[in-house]
Short mmCIF file of C-alpha atoms in Angstrom, two decimals:
data_model
loop_
_atom_site.label_atom_id
_atom_site.label_comp_id
_atom_site.label_asym_id
_atom_site.label_seq_id
_atom_site.Cartn_x
_atom_site.Cartn_y
_atom_site.Cartn_z
CA MET A 1 -36.60 -0.95 6.29
CA ARG A 2 -32.83 -0.98 6.49
CA ARG A 3 -30.11 -0.39 9.01
CA VAL A 4 -27.11 1.77 8.66
CA LEU A 5 -23.50 1.07 8.74
CA VAL A 6 -20.69 3.48 8.70
CA LEU A 7 -17.17 2.17 8.66
CA PRO A 8 -13.70 3.58 8.73
CA ALA A 9 -12.64 6.02 6.06
CA THR A 10 -14.99 5.24 3.22
CA VAL A 11 -17.84 7.43 2.03
CA LEU A 12 -19.77 8.39 -1.04
CA LEU A 13 -19.72 11.75 -2.65
CA ALA A 14 -22.50 13.80 -1.18
CA THR A 15 -22.80 15.53 -4.52
CA VAL A 16 -23.70 12.35 -6.36
CA ALA A 17 -27.40 12.34 -7.09
CA VAL A 18 -28.68 8.80 -6.84
CA GLY A 19 -32.25 7.82 -6.15
CA CYS A 20 -33.24 5.23 -3.62
CA SER A 21 -32.11 2.02 -5.16
CA GLY A 22 -34.12 -1.12 -4.68
CA ARG A 23 -32.29 -4.14 -3.39
CA SER A 24 -31.65 -6.76 -5.99
CA ALA A 25 -30.46 -9.97 -4.42
CA SER A 26 -28.42 -12.63 -6.14
CA PRO A 27 -26.86 -15.89 -4.93
CA PRO A 28 -23.27 -15.56 -3.68
CA ASP A 29 -20.54 -16.52 -6.11
CA ALA A 30 -17.27 -17.27 -4.35
CA ALA A 31 -15.49 -17.53 -7.70
CA THR A 32 -16.13 -13.91 -8.66
CA GLU A 33 -12.94 -12.24 -9.87
CA MET A 34 -11.89 -9.08 -8.10
CA ALA A 35 -9.80 -6.20 -9.38
CA THR A 36 -7.27 -4.33 -7.26
CA ALA A 37 -7.74 -0.89 -8.75
CA ALA A 38 -10.71 1.44 -9.09
CA PRO A 39 -13.37 1.37 -10.25
CA LEU A 40 -14.95 -1.80 -8.92
CA SER A 41 -18.37 -3.09 -9.84
CA PRO A 42 -20.59 -4.36 -7.00
CA GLU A 43 -19.93 -7.91 -8.24
CA ALA A 44 -16.17 -7.40 -8.17
CA ALA A 45 -16.23 -5.70 -4.79
CA VAL A 46 -17.99 -8.60 -3.09
CA GLU A 47 -15.31 -11.15 -4.03
CA GLY A 48 -14.10 -12.94 -0.93
CA ALA A 49 -17.06 -11.85 1.17
CA PHE A 50 -18.21 -15.42 1.56
CA THR A 51 -14.80 -16.85 2.30
CA GLY A 52 -14.85 -18.05 5.89
CA LEU A 53 -18.39 -16.75 6.40
CA ALA A 54 -21.08 -18.75 4.65
CA ALA A 55 -19.05 -21.94 4.70
CA GLY A 56 -17.08 -21.40 7.87
CA GLU A 57 -19.48 -20.10 10.50
CA GLY A 58 -22.12 -22.75 10.73
CA GLY A 59 -24.61 -21.16 8.35
CA SER A 60 -24.59 -17.78 10.14
CA GLY A 61 -24.47 -16.08 6.72
CA PRO A 62 -24.23 -14.42 4.29
CA SER A 63 -26.61 -16.06 1.84
CA THR A 64 -27.08 -13.45 -0.88
CA VAL A 65 -25.56 -10.34 -2.46
CA VAL A 66 -27.33 -6.98 -2.71
CA ASP A 67 -25.67 -4.16 -4.66
CA GLY A 68 -22.25 -5.64 -3.98
CA VAL A 69 -22.85 -6.22 -0.26
CA ALA A 70 -23.06 -9.74 1.15
CA MET A 71 -26.32 -9.96 3.11
CA GLY A 72 -28.58 -12.60 4.62
CA TYR A 73 -27.49 -13.31 8.19
CA ARG A 74 -28.84 -15.37 11.05
CA PRO A 75 -30.58 -13.35 13.82
CA ASP A 76 -28.12 -14.38 16.55
CA ALA A 77 -24.69 -13.35 17.84
CA GLU A 78 -22.84 -15.40 15.21
CA GLY A 79 -24.88 -13.83 12.44
CA ALA A 80 -24.28 -10.35 13.87
CA GLU A 81 -20.53 -10.96 14.01
CA ALA A 82 -20.43 -12.21 10.42
CA ALA A 83 -22.46 -9.17 9.32
CA ALA A 84 -20.10 -6.74 11.06
CA ARG A 85 -17.04 -8.26 9.38
CA GLU A 86 -18.72 -7.96 6.00
CA PHE A 87 -19.82 -4.40 6.68
CA VAL A 88 -16.22 -3.38 7.38
CA ARG A 89 -15.10 -5.13 4.17
CA ALA A 90 -17.84 -3.52 2.12
CA THR A 91 -16.99 -0.08 3.44
CA ALA A 92 -13.31 -0.56 2.61
CA SER A 93 -14.22 -1.61 -0.93
CA MET A 94 -16.01 1.71 -1.51
CA VAL A 95 -12.63 3.46 -1.74
CA ALA A 96 -12.08 1.88 -5.16
CA MET A 97 -15.66 2.04 -6.41
CA GLU A 98 -17.44 4.57 -8.59
CA PRO A 99 -19.39 7.01 -6.38
CA ALA A 100 -22.84 5.88 -7.56
CA LEU A 101 -22.04 2.22 -6.87
CA ALA A 102 -20.58 3.02 -3.47
CA LEU A 103 -23.66 5.01 -2.54
CA ALA A 104 -25.93 2.14 -3.52
CA ALA A 105 -23.87 -0.25 -1.41
CA GLN A 106 -24.00 2.12 1.53
CA ARG A 107 -27.78 2.32 1.42
CA VAL A 108 -28.04 -1.46 1.60
CA MET A 109 -26.30 -1.34 4.96
CA THR A 110 -28.24 1.62 6.29
CA ALA A 111 -31.14 1.84 8.69
CA SER A 112 -34.02 3.86 7.36
CA ALA A 113 -34.02 6.20 10.35
CA VAL A 114 -30.41 7.29 9.83
CA GLU A 115 -29.85 6.53 6.16
CA GLU A 116 -29.33 10.04 4.85
CA SER A 117 -27.07 11.19 7.70
CA LEU A 118 -24.81 8.15 7.42
CA VAL A 119 -24.64 8.28 3.64
CA THR A 120 -23.63 11.94 3.91
CA LYS A 121 -20.97 11.07 6.47
CA ARG A 122 -19.60 8.31 4.26
CA SER A 123 -19.60 10.72 1.38
CA ALA A 124 -17.45 13.20 3.26
CA GLU A 125 -14.98 10.47 4.25
CA LEU A 126 -14.55 9.31 0.67
CA GLN A 127 -14.11 12.86 -0.52
CA ASN A 128 -11.33 13.28 2.00
CA ILE A 129 -9.55 10.08 0.92
CA TRP A 130 -9.83 10.85 -2.79
CA GLY A 131 -8.69 14.42 -2.20
CA SER A 132 -5.52 13.43 -0.33
CA ALA A 133 -4.59 10.10 -1.97
CA GLY A 134 -6.04 10.70 -5.45
CA ARG A 135 -7.70 7.92 -7.45
CA ASP A 136 -4.78 6.90 -9.65
CA GLY A 137 -3.79 3.36 -8.64
CA LEU A 138 -5.87 3.68 -5.46
CA SER A 139 -6.43 0.49 -3.50
CA TYR A 140 -7.26 -0.48 0.07
CA TRP A 141 -6.22 -3.94 1.22
CA PHE A 142 -8.08 -4.98 4.32
CA THR A 143 -8.06 -7.90 6.76
CA PRO A 144 -10.20 -8.36 9.90
CA VAL A 145 -7.96 -9.68 12.67
CA ALA A 146 -10.52 -10.40 15.38
CA SER A 147 -14.19 -9.77 16.10
CA ARG A 148 -16.95 -10.38 18.62
CA ALA A 149 -20.68 -9.76 18.95
CA GLU A 150 -23.39 -9.95 21.58
CA VAL A 151 -27.17 -9.83 21.33
CA ILE A 152 -28.27 -7.23 23.88
CA GLY A 153 -32.02 -7.18 23.36
CA ASP A 154 -34.87 -8.08 21.07
CA GLY A 155 -33.49 -7.45 17.59
CA GLU A 156 -30.44 -5.58 18.85
CA ALA A 157 -26.75 -6.49 18.98
CA ILE A 158 -23.33 -4.94 19.51
CA ALA A 159 -20.46 -6.07 17.29
CA GLU A 160 -16.78 -5.10 17.21
CA VAL A 161 -14.15 -5.73 14.54
CA TRP A 162 -10.41 -5.16 14.95
CA TYR A 163 -8.81 -4.80 11.55
CA VAL A 164 -5.73 -3.73 9.64
CA GLY A 165 -5.88 -1.93 6.31
CA VAL A 166 -3.24 -0.81 3.82
CA LEU A 167 -4.15 2.24 1.75
CA ARG A 168 -1.99 3.04 -1.27
CA SER A 169 -2.06 5.00 -4.51
CA SER A 170 0.37 6.73 -6.85
CA LEU A 171 0.64 9.40 -4.14
CA VAL A 172 0.69 7.12 -1.07
CA PRO A 173 3.46 4.45 -0.82
CA GLY A 174 1.44 2.25 1.53
CA GLN A 175 -0.15 3.48 4.74
CA GLN A 176 -1.17 0.91 7.34
CA VAL A 177 -4.18 1.56 9.54
CA TRP A 178 -5.08 -0.37 12.69
CA ARG A 179 -8.58 0.31 14.03
CA THR A 180 -11.47 -1.17 15.97
CA ALA A 181 -14.96 -0.54 14.60
CA THR A 182 -17.98 -0.88 16.88
CA TYR A 183 -21.52 -1.27 15.51
CA ALA A 184 -24.93 -1.03 17.09
CA LEU A 185 -26.88 -3.52 14.97
CA VAL A 186 -30.63 -3.83 14.63
CA TRP A 187 -32.71 -6.52 12.99
CA GLU A 188 -34.57 -4.84 10.12
CA ASP A 189 -35.97 -6.19 6.87
CA ASP A 190 -35.01 -9.71 8.00
CA ASP A 191 -31.33 -8.86 8.33
CA TRP A 192 -28.76 -7.14 10.54
CA ARG A 193 -28.09 -3.50 9.76
CA VAL A 194 -26.13 -0.78 11.52
CA SER A 195 -28.01 1.96 13.33
CA GLU A 196 -24.93 3.53 14.88
CA GLU A 197 -21.18 3.15 14.56
CA SER A 198 -17.99 4.37 16.10
CA GLU A 199 -14.32 3.70 15.53
CA VAL A 200 -11.10 4.10 17.46
CA VAL A 201 -7.45 3.78 16.53
CA GLY A 202 -5.73 0.55 17.58
CA PRO A 203 -4.68 -1.49 19.26
CA VAL A 204 -1.55 -0.95 17.14
CA PRO A 205 1.21 -3.60 17.20
CA MET A 206 4.86 -2.58 16.99
CA LEU A 207 6.87 -3.47 13.91
CA GLY A 208 8.95 -6.60 14.39
CA LEU A 209 12.69 -6.40 14.98
CA GLY A 210 14.53 -5.44 11.81
CA GLN A 211 11.38 -4.32 9.97
CA THR A 212 11.17 -0.88 8.38
CA PRO A 213 8.42 0.59 6.18
CA THR A 214 8.80 0.24 2.42
CA SER A 215 9.78 3.71 1.22
CA THR A 216 8.10 4.13 -2.18
CA ALA A 217 4.99 2.99 -4.01
CA ALA A 218 7.16 1.72 -6.88
CA GLU A 219 9.17 -0.47 -4.50
CA MET A 220 6.01 -1.89 -2.95
CA ASP A 221 4.55 -2.61 -6.40
CA SER A 222 7.75 -4.39 -7.41
CA LEU A 223 7.82 -6.57 -4.30
CA LEU A 224 4.12 -7.45 -4.59
CA ALA A 225 4.02 -8.01 -8.35
CA GLY A 226 1.68 -10.93 -9.08
CA PHE A 227 0.17 -11.00 -5.58
CA ASP A 228 -3.62 -11.36 -5.26
CA SER A 229 -5.03 -8.67 -2.99
CA GLY A 230 -7.64 -11.11 -1.63
CA PRO A 231 -11.02 -9.93 -0.31
CA THR A 232 -10.19 -6.23 -0.54
CA PRO A 233 -10.49 -3.75 -3.39
#
């Protein structure tokens, strides 16, 4: 069985007809190249997922990749925290993925009891993003700033991730988003999965003295030419 995860502004098209996909696991490859523009393959989307997780958190995970999602976490608070950070990253990456691939990734993170409802919700969110920002040059750069997790019962945990994201496309110069995602995690199929999620805006820092937003997408592209987007799509 699987647990569900629903993260900020990323969802698959509800109209995409995809059957229940089996989970095919593969060893993590930290050297995987990642593209900045859509569409991303599951392999490309997972780039960076293991940076600071598998090697940096005392073996808390992840240890494998399933449909582009880093999975395989330890059943403790550290494992739950690492899982939550990856779930936010994986959700962000769906913005630049083909609908069928995004849907498959979503199901990996979903609890069986709420799978269909959360996939439908994600679908509506993606539709909204694609409808307003378009898909031409669409990217979502994401960085978790802080996180915490607590085991609250047998096979249950609560995890929170404060993150900043930058959404841009040919229609959007670069929109920053500060949010805190909260996940109710359950231990299912030998891994942490999300059974319920919520998200709030902020906390939102003020811009530093003398800083003003970059006005156009072309200007941002020029200033960031040659930059690697890191572990985001």
